Backbone as a ProteinNet text record, in pm:
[ID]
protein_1_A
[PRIMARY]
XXXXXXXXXXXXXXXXXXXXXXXXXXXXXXXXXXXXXXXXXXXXXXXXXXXXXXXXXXXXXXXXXXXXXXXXXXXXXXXXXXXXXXXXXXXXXXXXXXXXXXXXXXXXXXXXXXXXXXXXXXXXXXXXXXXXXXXXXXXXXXXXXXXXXXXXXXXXXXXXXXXXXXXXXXXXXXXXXXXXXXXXXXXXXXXXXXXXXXXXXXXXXXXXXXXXXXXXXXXXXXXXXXXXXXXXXXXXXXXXXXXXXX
[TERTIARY]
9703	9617.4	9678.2	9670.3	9725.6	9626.3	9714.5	9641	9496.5	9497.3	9400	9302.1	9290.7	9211.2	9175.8	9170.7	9162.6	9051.9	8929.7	8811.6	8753.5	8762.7	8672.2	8627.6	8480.7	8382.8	8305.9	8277.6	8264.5	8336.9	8347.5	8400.7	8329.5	8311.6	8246.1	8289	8309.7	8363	8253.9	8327.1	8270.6	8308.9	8188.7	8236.8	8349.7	8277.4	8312.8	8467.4	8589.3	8684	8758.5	8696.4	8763.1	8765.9	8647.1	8661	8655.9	8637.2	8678.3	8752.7	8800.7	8804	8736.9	8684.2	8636.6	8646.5	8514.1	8561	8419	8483.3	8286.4	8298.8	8319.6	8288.2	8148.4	8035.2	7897.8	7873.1	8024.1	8002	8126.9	8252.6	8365.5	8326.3	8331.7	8288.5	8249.9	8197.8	8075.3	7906.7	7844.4	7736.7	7630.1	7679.6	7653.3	7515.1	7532.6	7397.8	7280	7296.2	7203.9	7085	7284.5	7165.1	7121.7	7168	7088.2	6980.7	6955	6818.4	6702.2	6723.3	6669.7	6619.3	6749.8	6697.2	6620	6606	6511.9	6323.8	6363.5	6240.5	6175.9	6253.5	6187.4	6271.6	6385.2	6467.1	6568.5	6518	6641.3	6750	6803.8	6924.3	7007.7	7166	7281.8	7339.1	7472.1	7499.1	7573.8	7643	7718.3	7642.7	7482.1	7390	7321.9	7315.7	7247.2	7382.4	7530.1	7586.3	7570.7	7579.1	7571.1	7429.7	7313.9	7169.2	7163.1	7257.8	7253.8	7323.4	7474.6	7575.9	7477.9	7385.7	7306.5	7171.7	7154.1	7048.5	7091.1	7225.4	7270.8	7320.3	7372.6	7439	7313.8	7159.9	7056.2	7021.8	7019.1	6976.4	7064.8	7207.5	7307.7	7260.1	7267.1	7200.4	7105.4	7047.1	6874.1	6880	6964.3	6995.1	7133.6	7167.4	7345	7321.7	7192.4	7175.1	7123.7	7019.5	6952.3	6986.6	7075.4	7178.8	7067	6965.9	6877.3	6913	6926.7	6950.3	6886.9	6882.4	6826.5	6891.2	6770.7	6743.1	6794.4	6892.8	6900.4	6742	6627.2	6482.6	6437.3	6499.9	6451.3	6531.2	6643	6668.9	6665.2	6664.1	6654.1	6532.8	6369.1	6284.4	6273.1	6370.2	6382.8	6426.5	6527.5	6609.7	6469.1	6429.9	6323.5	6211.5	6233.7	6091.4	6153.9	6224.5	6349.3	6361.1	6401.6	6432.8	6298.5	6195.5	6065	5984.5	5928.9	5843.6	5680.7	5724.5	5568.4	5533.7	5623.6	5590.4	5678.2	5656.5	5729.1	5674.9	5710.7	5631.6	5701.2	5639	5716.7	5832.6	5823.8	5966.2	6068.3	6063.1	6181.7	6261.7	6209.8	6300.6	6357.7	6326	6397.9	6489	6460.4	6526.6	6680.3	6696.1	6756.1	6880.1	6817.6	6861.4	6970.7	6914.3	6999.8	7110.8	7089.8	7163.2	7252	7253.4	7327.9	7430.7	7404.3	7450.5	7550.8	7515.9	7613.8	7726.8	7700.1	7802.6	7897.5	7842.3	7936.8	7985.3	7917.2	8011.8	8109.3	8172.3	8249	8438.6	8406.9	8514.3	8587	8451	8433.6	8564	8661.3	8780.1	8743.8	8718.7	8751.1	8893	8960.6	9025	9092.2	9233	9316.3	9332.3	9313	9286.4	9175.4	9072.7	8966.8	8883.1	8872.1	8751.3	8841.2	9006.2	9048.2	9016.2	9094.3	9054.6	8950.4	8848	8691.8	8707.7	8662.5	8707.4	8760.6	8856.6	8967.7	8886.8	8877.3	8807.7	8701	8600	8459.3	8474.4	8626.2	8598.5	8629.8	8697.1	8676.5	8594.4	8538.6	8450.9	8294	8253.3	8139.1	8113.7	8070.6	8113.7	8013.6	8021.5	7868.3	7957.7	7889.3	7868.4	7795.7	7858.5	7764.3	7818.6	7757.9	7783.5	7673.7	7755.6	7663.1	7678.8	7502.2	7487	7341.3	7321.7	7176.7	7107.2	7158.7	7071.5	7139.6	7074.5	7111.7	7144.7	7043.7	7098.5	7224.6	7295.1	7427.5	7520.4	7533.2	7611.5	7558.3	7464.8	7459	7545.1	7512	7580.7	7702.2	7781.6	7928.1	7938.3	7901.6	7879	7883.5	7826.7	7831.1	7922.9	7970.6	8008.6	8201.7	8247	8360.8	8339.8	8226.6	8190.5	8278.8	8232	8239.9	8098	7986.4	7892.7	7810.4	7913.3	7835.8	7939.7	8012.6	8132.7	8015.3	7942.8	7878.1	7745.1	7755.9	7642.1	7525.8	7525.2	7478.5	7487.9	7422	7467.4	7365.9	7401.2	7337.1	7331.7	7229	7308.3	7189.6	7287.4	7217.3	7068.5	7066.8	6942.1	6829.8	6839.9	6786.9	6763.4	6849.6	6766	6716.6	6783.7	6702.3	6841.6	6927.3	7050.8	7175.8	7233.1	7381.8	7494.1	7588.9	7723	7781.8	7788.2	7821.6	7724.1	7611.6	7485.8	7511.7	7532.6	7553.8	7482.1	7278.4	7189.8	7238.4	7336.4	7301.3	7411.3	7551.3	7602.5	7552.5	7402.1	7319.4	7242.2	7247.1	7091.1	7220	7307	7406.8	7440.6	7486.1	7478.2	7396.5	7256.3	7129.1	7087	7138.6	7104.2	7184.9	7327.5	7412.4	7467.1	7404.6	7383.4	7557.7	7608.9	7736.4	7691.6	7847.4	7807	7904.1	7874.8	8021.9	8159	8177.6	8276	8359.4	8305.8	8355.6	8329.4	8322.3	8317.4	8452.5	8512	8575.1	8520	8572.8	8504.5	8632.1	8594.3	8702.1	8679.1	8743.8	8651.2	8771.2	8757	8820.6	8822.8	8715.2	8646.1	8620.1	8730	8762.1	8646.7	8559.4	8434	8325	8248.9	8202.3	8232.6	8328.4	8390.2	8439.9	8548.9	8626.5	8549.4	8507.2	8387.1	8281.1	8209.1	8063.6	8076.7	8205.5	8199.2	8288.5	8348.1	8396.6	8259.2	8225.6	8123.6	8040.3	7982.8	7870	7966.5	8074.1	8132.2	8233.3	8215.5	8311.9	8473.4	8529	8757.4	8684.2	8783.1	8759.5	8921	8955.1	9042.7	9039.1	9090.5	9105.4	9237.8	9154.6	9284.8	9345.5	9413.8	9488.7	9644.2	9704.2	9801.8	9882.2	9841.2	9924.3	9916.6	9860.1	9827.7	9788.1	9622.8	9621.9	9530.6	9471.5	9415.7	9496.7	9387.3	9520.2	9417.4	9479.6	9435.4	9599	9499.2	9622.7	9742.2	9825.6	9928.8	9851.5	9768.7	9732.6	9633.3	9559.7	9377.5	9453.3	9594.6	9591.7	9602.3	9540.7	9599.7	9644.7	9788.4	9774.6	9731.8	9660	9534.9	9483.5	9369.9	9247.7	9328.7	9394.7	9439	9538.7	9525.2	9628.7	9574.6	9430.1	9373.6	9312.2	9382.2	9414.6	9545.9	9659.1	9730.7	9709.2	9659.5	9658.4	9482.6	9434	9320.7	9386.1	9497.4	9520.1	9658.7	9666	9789.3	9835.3	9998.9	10069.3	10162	10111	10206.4	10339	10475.2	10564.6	10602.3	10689.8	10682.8	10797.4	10742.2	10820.7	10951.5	11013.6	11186.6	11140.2	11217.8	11266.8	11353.1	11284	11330.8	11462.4	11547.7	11690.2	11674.6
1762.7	1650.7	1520.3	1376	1326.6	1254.5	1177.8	1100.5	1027.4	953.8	857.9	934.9	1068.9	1191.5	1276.1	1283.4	1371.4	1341.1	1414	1385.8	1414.9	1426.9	1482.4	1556.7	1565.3	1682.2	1679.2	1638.8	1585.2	1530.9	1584	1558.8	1533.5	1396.7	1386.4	1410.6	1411.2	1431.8	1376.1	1304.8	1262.5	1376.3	1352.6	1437.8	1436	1361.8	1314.7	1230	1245.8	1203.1	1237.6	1319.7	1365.7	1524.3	1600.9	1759	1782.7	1684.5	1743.8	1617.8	1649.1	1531.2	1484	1419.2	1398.7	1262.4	1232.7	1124.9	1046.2	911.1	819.7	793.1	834.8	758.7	835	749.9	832.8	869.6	828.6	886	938	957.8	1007.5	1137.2	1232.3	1327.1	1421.6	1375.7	1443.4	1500.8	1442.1	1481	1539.4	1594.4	1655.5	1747.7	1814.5	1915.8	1806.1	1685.3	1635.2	1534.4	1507.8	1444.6	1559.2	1640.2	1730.6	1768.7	1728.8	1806.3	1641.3	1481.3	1426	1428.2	1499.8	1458.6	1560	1701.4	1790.5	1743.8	1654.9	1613.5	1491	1448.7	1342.5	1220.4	1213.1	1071.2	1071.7	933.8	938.4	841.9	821.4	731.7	792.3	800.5	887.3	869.9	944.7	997.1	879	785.8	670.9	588.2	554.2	446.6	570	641.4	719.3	698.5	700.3	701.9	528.2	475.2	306.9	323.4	306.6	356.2	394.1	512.4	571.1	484.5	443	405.7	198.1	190.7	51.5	119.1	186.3	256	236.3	340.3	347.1	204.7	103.4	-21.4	-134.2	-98.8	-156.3	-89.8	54.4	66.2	-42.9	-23.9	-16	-176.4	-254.7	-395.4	-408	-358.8	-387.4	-341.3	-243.7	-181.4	-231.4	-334	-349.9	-416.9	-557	-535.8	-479.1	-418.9	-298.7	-200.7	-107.3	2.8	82	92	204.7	284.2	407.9	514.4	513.5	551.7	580.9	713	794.5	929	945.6	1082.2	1093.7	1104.4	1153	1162.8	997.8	902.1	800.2	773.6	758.3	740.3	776.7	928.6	1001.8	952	921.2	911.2	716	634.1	505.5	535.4	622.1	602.2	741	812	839.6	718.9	661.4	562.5	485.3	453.1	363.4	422.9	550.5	596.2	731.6	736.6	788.2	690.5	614.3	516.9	600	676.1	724.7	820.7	835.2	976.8	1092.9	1171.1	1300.6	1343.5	1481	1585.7	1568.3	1592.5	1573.5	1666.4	1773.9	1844.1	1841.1	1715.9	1685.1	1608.1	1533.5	1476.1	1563.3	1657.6	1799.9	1833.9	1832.3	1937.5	1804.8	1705.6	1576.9	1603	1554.9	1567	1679	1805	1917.6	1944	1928.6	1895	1797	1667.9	1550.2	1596.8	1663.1	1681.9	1807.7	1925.5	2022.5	1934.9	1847	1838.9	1713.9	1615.9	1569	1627.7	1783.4	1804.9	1893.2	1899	1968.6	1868.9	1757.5	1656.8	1669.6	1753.1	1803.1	1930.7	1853.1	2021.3	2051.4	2148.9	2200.5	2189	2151.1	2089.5	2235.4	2296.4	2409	2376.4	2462.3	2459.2	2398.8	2318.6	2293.1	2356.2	2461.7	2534.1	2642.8	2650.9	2738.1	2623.2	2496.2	2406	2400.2	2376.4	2367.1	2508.2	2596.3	2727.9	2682	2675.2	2638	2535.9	2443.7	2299.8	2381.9	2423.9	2474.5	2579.8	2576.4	2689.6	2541.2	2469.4	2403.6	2305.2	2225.7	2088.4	2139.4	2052.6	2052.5	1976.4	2007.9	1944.8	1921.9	1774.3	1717.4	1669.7	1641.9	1577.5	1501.9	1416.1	1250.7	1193.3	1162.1	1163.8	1097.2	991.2	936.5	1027.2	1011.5	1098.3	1087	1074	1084.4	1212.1	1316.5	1429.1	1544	1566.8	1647.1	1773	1818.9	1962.8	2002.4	1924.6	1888.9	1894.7	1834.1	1843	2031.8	2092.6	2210.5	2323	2304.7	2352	2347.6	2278	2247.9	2334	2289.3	2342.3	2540.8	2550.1	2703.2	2776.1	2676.9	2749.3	2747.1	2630.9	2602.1	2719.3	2754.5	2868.1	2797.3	2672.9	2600.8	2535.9	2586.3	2513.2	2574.5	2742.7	2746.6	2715.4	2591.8	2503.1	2411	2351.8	2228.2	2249	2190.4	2225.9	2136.7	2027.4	1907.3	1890.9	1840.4	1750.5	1689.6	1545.8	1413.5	1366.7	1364.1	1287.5	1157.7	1060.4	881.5	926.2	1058.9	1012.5	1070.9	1160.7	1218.4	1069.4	1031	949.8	822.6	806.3	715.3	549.1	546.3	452.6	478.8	433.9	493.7	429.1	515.5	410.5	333.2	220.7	159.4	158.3	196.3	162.2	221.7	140.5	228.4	325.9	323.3	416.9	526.4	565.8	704.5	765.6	698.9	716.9	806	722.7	725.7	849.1	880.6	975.3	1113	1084.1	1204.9	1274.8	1157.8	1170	1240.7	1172.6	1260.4	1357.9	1387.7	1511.6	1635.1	1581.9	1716.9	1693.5	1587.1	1614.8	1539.5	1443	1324.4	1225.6	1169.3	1037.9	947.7	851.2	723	780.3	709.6	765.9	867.3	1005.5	1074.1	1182.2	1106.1	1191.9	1049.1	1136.8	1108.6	1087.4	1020.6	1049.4	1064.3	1115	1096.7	1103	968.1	941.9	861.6	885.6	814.2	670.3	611.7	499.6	402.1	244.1	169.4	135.1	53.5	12	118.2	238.2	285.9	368.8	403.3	521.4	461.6	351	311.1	231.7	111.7	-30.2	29.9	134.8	186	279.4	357.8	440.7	343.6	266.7	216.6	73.6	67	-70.3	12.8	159	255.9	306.1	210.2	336.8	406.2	455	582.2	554.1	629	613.5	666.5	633.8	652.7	707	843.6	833.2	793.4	722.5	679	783.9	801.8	867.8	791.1	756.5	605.2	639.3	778.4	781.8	664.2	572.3	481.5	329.1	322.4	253.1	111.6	113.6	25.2	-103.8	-18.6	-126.9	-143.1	-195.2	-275.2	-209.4	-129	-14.5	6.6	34.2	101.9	184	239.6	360.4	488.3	467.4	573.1	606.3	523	537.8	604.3	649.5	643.1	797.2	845.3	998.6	994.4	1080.6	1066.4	1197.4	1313.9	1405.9	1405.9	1519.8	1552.8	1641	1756.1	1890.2	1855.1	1692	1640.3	1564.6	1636.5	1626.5	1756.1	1851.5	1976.5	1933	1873.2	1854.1	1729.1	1678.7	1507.5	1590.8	1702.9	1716.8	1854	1926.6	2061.4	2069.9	2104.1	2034.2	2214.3	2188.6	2285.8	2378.1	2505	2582.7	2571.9	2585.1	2596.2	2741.9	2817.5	2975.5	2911.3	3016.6	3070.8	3142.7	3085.8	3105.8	3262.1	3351.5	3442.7	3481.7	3550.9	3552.9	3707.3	3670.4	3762.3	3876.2
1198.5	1239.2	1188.2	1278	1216.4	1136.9	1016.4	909.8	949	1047	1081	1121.5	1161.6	1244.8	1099.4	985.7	907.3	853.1	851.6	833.4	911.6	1035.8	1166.3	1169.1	1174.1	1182.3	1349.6	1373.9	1528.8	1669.5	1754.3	1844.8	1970.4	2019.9	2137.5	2291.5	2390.7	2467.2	2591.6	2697.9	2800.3	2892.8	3032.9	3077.8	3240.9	3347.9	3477.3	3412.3	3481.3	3433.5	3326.8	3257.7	3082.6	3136.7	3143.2	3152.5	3260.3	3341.5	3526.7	3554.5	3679.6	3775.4	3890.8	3909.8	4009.8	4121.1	4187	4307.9	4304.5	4250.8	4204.3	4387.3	4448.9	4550.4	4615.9	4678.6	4694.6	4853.1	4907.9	5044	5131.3	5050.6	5127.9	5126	5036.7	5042.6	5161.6	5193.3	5339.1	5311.7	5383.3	5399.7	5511.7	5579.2	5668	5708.8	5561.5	5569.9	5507.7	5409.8	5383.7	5455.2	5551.6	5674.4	5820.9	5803.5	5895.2	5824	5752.8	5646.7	5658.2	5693.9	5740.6	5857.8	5940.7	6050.1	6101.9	6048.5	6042.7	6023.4	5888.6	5835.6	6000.4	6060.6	6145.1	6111.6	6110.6	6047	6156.3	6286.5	6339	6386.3	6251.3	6203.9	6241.5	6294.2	6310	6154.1	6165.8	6063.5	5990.1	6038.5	5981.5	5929	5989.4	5967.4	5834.5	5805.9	5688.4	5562.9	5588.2	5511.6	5451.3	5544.9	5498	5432.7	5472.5	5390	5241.2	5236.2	5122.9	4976.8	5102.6	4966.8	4952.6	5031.6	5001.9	4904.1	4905.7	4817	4690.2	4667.9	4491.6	4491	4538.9	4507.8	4444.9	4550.8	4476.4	4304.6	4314.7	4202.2	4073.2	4120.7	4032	3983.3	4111.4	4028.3	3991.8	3987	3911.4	3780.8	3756.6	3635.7	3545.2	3617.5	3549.3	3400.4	3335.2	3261	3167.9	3205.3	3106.7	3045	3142.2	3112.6	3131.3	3208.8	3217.1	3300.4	3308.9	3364.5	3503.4	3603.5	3714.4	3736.4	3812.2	3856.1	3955.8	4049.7	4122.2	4229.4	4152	4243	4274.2	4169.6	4232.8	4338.9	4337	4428.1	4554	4568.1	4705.4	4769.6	4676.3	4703.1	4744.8	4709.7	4774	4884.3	4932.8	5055.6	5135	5148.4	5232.4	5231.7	5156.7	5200.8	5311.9	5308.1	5381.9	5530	5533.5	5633.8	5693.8	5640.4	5699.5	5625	5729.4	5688.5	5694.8	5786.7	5812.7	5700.6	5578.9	5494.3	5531.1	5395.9	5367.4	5245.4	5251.8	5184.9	5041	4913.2	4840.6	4756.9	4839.9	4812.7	4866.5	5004.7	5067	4964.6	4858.1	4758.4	4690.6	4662.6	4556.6	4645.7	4781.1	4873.1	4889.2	4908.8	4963.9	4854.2	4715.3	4632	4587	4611.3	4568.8	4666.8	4794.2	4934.6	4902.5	4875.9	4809.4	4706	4605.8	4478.6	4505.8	4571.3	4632.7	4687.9	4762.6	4854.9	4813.2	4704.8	4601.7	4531.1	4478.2	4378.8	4437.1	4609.5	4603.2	4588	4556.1	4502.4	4382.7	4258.6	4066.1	4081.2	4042.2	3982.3	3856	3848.5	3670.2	3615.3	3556.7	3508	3417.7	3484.1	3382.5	3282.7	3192.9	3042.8	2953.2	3004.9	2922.8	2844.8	2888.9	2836.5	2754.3	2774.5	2620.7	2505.4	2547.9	2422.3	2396.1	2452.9	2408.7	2316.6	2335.8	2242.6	2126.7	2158.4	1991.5	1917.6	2002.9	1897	1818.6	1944.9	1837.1	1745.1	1718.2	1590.1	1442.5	1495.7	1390.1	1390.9	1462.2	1494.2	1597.1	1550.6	1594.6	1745.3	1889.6	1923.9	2060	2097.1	2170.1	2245.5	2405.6	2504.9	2526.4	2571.5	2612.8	2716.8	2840.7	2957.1	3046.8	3115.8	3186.6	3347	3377.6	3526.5	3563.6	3688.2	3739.5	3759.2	3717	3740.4	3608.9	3483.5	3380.6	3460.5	3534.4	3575.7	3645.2	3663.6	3757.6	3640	3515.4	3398.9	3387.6	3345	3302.1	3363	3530	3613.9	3560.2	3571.2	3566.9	3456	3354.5	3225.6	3223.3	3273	3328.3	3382.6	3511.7	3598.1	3548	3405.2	3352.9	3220.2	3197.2	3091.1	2984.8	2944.8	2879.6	2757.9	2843.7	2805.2	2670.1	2577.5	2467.7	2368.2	2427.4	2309.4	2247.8	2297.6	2276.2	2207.7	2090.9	2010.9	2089.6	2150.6	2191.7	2313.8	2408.3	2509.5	2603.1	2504	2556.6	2733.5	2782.8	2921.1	2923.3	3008.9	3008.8	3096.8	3157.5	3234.6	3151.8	3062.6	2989.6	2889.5	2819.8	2724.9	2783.6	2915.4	2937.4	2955.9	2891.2	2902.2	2891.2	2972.4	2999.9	2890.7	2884.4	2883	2917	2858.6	2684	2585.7	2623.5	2530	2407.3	2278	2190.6	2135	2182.5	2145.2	2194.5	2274.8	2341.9	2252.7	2183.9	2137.9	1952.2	1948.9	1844.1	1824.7	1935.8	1952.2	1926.5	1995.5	1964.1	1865.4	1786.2	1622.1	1525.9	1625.1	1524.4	1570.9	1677	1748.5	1681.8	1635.6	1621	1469.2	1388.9	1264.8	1185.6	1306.9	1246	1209.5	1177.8	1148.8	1247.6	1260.2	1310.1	1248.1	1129.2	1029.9	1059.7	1094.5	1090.5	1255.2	1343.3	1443.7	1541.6	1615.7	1756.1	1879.6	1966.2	2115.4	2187.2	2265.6	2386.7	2550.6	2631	2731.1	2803.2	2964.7	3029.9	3057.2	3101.3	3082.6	2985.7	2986.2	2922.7	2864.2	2968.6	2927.6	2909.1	2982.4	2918	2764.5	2815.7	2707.9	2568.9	2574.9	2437	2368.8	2511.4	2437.8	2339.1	2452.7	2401.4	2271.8	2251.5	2146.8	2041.5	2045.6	1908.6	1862.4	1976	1917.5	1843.9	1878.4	1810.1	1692.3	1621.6	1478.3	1574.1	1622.5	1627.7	1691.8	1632.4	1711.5	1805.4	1921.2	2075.9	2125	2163.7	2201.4	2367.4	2413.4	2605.2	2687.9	2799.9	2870.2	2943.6	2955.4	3011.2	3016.6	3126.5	3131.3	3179.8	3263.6	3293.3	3212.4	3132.5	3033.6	3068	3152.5	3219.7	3112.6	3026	2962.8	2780	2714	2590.5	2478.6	2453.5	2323.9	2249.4	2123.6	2040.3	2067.9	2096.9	2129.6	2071.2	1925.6	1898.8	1928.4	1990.8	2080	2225.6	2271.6	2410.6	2423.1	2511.1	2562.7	2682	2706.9	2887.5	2946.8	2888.2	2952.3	2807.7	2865.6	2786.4	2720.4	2741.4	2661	2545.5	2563.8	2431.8	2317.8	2351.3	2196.7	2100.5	2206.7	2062.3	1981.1	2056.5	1973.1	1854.8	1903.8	1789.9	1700	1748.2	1628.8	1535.2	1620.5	1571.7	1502.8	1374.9	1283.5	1392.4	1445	1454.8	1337.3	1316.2	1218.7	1241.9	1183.4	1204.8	1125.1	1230.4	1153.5	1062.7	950.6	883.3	882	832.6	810	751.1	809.5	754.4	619.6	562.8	422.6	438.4	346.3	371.1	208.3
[MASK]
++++++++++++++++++++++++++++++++++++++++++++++++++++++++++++++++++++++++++++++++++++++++++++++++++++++++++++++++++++++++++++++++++++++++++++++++++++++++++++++++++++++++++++++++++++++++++++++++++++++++++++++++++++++++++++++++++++++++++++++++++++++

């Protein structure tokens, strides 16, 4: 481990961008079955005028919320854009139903990412180790979480919609802490995201390592990673065998 890392009892880890990869975009993707599932309900927008709808839906939330840092729900939202697009009403499990339809078919963009979940393994034999992650729907992190059989690494895991404020906020960074029993001092983060990830976790105490293979923003050399699987090496001192004795 190196010097500046020695002391670490905690390890945070983001998730979208750090343990997967994925695509922020809220409408390349395809949506197909979600809007055949409107237009089932009585919604009859075509499919381009529902994609514009939708990606004007999350762009309102996003400003109404840009200073607060309050979290918004994937249910709020689904349930703004049916008001929008069935004026006359809908039942209220078409929002559960919208929603889960929506979220399938973004997450088929989410790679699991080769090798994460051996490192996750390795780490949690020595560190303790939480997730904190911004997202509009917790059950969508669990999933993943599962399905990377990753998810009994994590003693913890915080998400912005659950507490309520996203990243940079340094509370969520806070609640983590007291949730899994660190401190600032002595826990790490590691996160793709300049501003959520490095800003929000070094302003809350904590080293931030950034993944920033192309080294787009202005961090330390030793804050930089260029992947995630290269912080078993900078947390995991390597043995060197032993010379053979004659």
């Amino acid at each position: 481990m190196e010097p500046s890392l020695a002391g670490t009892t905690h390890v945070l880890f983001d998730f979208f961008g750090t343990l997967v990869s994925y695509s922020p975009s809220r409408t390349e993707q395809g949506y197909q079955r979600s809007h055949e599932l409107l237009a089932a309900a009585g919604c009859a927008v075509d499919y381009r005028t529902f994609l514009e709808r939708l990606e004007g839906t999350f762009e309102d939330f996003d400003r109404r919320t840009l200073d607060s840092l309050r979290e918004f729900s994937m249910d709020e939202a689904c349930e703004e854009l049916l008001r929008e697009l069935l004026p006359r009403g809908f039942d209220a499990g078409l929002v559960e139903r919208l929603r889960d339809a929506y979220l399938t078919e973004w997450s088929t963009a989410v790679i699991h990412l080769p090798g994460v979940a051996a490192m996750l393994a390795e780490l949690a034999e020595r560190f303790t180790l939480v997730l904190v992650t911004n997202t509009h729907h917790a059950g969508l992190i669990h999933e993943h979480l599962q399905a990377m059989d990753a998810a009994r690494h994590f003693t913890t895991v915080v998400t912005s919609v659950e507490h309520g404020k996203r990243k940079p906020s340094s509370c969520i960074f806070a609640r983590a802490l007291r949730l899994a029993g660190g401190t600032p001092e002595t826990s790490l983060y590691v996160g793709d995201s300049y501003a959520a990830d490095y800003v929000g976790a070094t302003r809350a105490g904590l080293r931030c390592l950034l993944i920033d293979p192309e080294r787009r923003h202005d961090v330390p050399e030793t804050d930089r990673l260029a992947h995630v699987l290269d912080v078993r090496t900078r947390l995991l001192r390597r043995e060197e065998p032993c010379a053979s004795q004659s």
